[in-house]
Every structure is written in structure tokens, then in C-alpha cells.
Amino acid sequence: MVPFLERVVSQENLEWAWKRAKKCYEWGDVWYDELEVTNFEIKLSDNLEAIGDGLKNLSYKMSPIRLVPQPKKLTSEVPYRQFFSVPVKDQVAWIAVVNILGPVLDSQMPHWTYGNRLYRSVWYEEDDHGKERLRIGSYRSYSGHLYSTFHQSWPRYRLNIYFTY
């Protein structure tokens, strides 16, 4: 088996993918099927094994995504926006792949790309000389974010656009 695939289907990575998916559901402000998440967790070891076997054998099949109308504000002409619900098992499988492949690809992306980058915590820390320096954390976070938040990518994008004028 390809070393990349071995790492994707490892028990540790699949469990980490589940924890990240669950945290995304808890943290996010989007609709999700709580019953589906609970049923997945009840049979967690069987579900993770099935995902791992499917990926390992290259026989994994995604389920169809579901269109779920999401209400808008009452003042809007269109009362609903399109929202698509991805099944839990597919989210976990995707996150398992992203856990391994994502940091490699993300590190090779040009600096001028902003949206849909993988989430990394960012903070300021004083160095030995009392100057604040920007610190960027690892990809391995349990913040509840898989991708960068709007507040991480938009200010940088806006600043770079400003400098082009």
C-alpha cells in the first residue's frame, strides 16, 4: 500500500478525523443532523473501520449530498438559501485525507491565496527583546475549524488589495 494511504487509514488518523468532525459540528453555526452524528458515534469503531477499509481498498463510495433549504431573514425576497448537507461518514473520510495530505499541499500554495486554506491558530508573542512577533500554530488543532475563518483570510486579502491601488 502507498505510504500516504497507510497514514490516512491508520486508526489514529481516523479517530482524529472523527474528533475534528465532531468538533466542527459542535462549533459551527450551521444546521446538521444530530441524529445522524449520534448514530455514527454509537457505532464509531465499526464506522471508522468501514471508512478505513473502503479507502484502503479504493472502493470507498460517497453518499449523495442532501439539499437542505436554510431560512434567511424575513426581510429577504428569497426566504431560503441553498445549503447542502454532507453525510457524516463522508465528512470523516474527507477530514482523514485532509489531515495527511492537507499540510503538504497547503505549504506549497502561493502566499497570495486566501480562501479555503487549512486552519492554523495565530497569535502574537513577545520575543526576548520585548517585540511582539506573529506566531502560527500547527495544523493539528481542535479548535472546531477545518479551514481558515473569514476573520483570518479577509483582512489579509483586503490589505493586499489596498496595496494594489
mmCIF file of N, CA and C in Angstrom, residues 18-34 36-37 40 85-92 95 144:
data_model
loop_
_atom_site.group_PDB
_atom_site.id
_atom_site.type_symbol
_atom_site.label_atom_id
_atom_site.label_comp_id
_atom_site.label_asym_id
_atom_site.label_seq_id
_atom_site.Cartn_x
_atom_site.Cartn_y
_atom_site.Cartn_z
ATOM 1 N N TRP A 18 -12.486 11.862 13.185
ATOM 2 C CA TRP A 18 -13.790 11.869 13.841
ATOM 3 C C TRP A 18 -13.866 12.998 14.878
ATOM 4 N N LYS A 19 -12.810 13.147 15.679
ATOM 5 C CA LYS A 19 -12.819 14.196 16.706
ATOM 6 C C LYS A 19 -12.918 15.580 16.069
ATOM 7 N N ARG A 20 -12.219 15.776 14.967
ATOM 8 C CA ARG A 20 -12.287 17.067 14.282
ATOM 9 C C ARG A 20 -13.681 17.291 13.690
ATOM 10 N N ALA A 21 -14.247 16.256 13.090
ATOM 11 C CA ALA A 21 -15.590 16.390 12.513
ATOM 12 C C ALA A 21 -16.598 16.724 13.604
ATOM 13 N N LYS A 22 -16.516 16.006 14.704
ATOM 14 C CA LYS A 22 -17.464 16.242 15.796
ATOM 15 C C LYS A 22 -17.312 17.661 16.341
ATOM 16 N N LYS A 23 -16.086 18.109 16.461
ATOM 17 C CA LYS A 23 -15.846 19.472 16.954
ATOM 18 C C LYS A 23 -16.393 20.503 15.956
ATOM 19 N N CYS A 24 -16.253 20.231 14.659
ATOM 20 C CA CYS A 24 -16.812 21.139 13.643
ATOM 21 C C CYS A 24 -18.318 21.235 13.778
ATOM 22 N N TYR A 25 -18.967 20.104 14.043
ATOM 23 C CA TYR A 25 -20.420 20.138 14.216
ATOM 24 C C TYR A 25 -20.791 20.936 15.457
ATOM 25 N N GLU A 26 -20.059 20.742 16.538
ATOM 26 C CA GLU A 26 -20.379 21.435 17.789
ATOM 27 C C GLU A 26 -20.096 22.925 17.698
ATOM 28 N N TRP A 27 -19.031 23.295 16.995
ATOM 29 C CA TRP A 27 -18.582 24.679 16.940
ATOM 30 C C TRP A 27 -19.343 25.495 15.903
ATOM 31 N N GLY A 28 -19.652 24.889 14.792
ATOM 32 C CA GLY A 28 -20.246 25.626 13.684
ATOM 33 C C GLY A 28 -21.647 26.112 13.977
ATOM 34 N N ASP A 29 -22.076 27.089 13.204
ATOM 35 C CA ASP A 29 -23.423 27.618 13.362
ATOM 36 C C ASP A 29 -24.302 27.219 12.181
ATOM 37 N N VAL A 30 -24.031 26.045 11.641
ATOM 38 C CA VAL A 30 -24.811 25.544 10.517
ATOM 39 C C VAL A 30 -25.673 24.375 10.972
ATOM 40 N N TRP A 31 -26.692 24.124 10.199
ATOM 41 C CA TRP A 31 -27.579 23.021 10.506
ATOM 42 C C TRP A 31 -26.866 21.706 10.228
ATOM 43 N N TYR A 32 -27.076 20.723 11.077
ATOM 44 C CA TYR A 32 -26.608 19.368 10.828
ATOM 45 C C TYR A 32 -27.572 18.406 11.491
ATOM 46 N N ASP A 33 -27.558 17.193 11.032
ATOM 47 C CA ASP A 33 -28.469 16.173 11.527
ATOM 48 C C ASP A 33 -27.878 15.543 12.787
ATOM 49 N N GLU A 34 -28.356 15.989 13.934
ATOM 50 C CA GLU A 34 -27.834 15.497 15.213
ATOM 51 C C GLU A 34 -28.025 13.998 15.370
ATOM 52 N N GLU A 36 -28.002 11.754 12.947
ATOM 53 C CA GLU A 36 -27.000 11.081 12.122
ATOM 54 C C GLU A 36 -25.637 11.065 12.823
ATOM 55 N N VAL A 37 -25.276 12.180 13.438
ATOM 56 C CA VAL A 37 -23.998 12.262 14.163
ATOM 57 C C VAL A 37 -24.003 11.294 15.347
ATOM 58 N N PHE A 40 -23.708 7.700 14.152
ATOM 59 C CA PHE A 40 -22.335 7.424 13.732
ATOM 60 C C PHE A 40 -21.466 7.149 14.954
ATOM 61 N N SER A 85 -26.092 19.340 2.858
ATOM 62 C CA SER A 85 -25.655 18.529 3.989
ATOM 63 C C SER A 85 -24.877 17.328 3.462
ATOM 64 N N VAL A 86 -23.635 17.214 3.924
ATOM 65 C CA VAL A 86 -22.769 16.098 3.542
ATOM 66 C C VAL A 86 -22.865 15.050 4.644
ATOM 67 N N PRO A 87 -23.085 13.779 4.296
ATOM 68 C CA PRO A 87 -23.183 12.742 5.330
ATOM 69 C C PRO A 87 -21.947 12.683 6.226
ATOM 70 N N VAL A 88 -22.150 12.331 7.480
ATOM 71 C CA VAL A 88 -21.087 12.303 8.483
ATOM 72 C C VAL A 88 -19.929 11.419 8.036
ATOM 73 N N LYS A 89 -20.225 10.232 7.508
ATOM 74 C CA LYS A 89 -19.136 9.321 7.127
ATOM 75 C C LYS A 89 -18.263 9.932 6.039
ATOM 76 N N ASP A 90 -18.856 10.694 5.136
ATOM 77 C CA ASP A 90 -18.078 11.347 4.079
ATOM 78 C C ASP A 90 -17.248 12.499 4.636
ATOM 79 N N GLN A 91 -17.803 13.212 5.619
ATOM 80 C CA GLN A 91 -17.036 14.275 6.266
ATOM 81 C C GLN A 91 -15.811 13.693 6.975
ATOM 82 N N VAL A 92 -16.001 12.594 7.687
ATOM 83 C CA VAL A 92 -14.895 11.965 8.419
ATOM 84 C C VAL A 92 -13.849 11.445 7.434
ATOM 85 N N ILE A 95 -11.922 14.464 6.082
ATOM 86 C CA ILE A 95 -11.016 15.027 7.076
ATOM 87 C C ILE A 95 -9.814 14.106 7.286
ATOM 88 N N GLY A 144 -12.203 23.443 16.242
ATOM 89 C CA GLY A 144 -13.522 23.376 15.621
ATOM 90 C C GLY A 144 -13.511 23.898 14.201
#
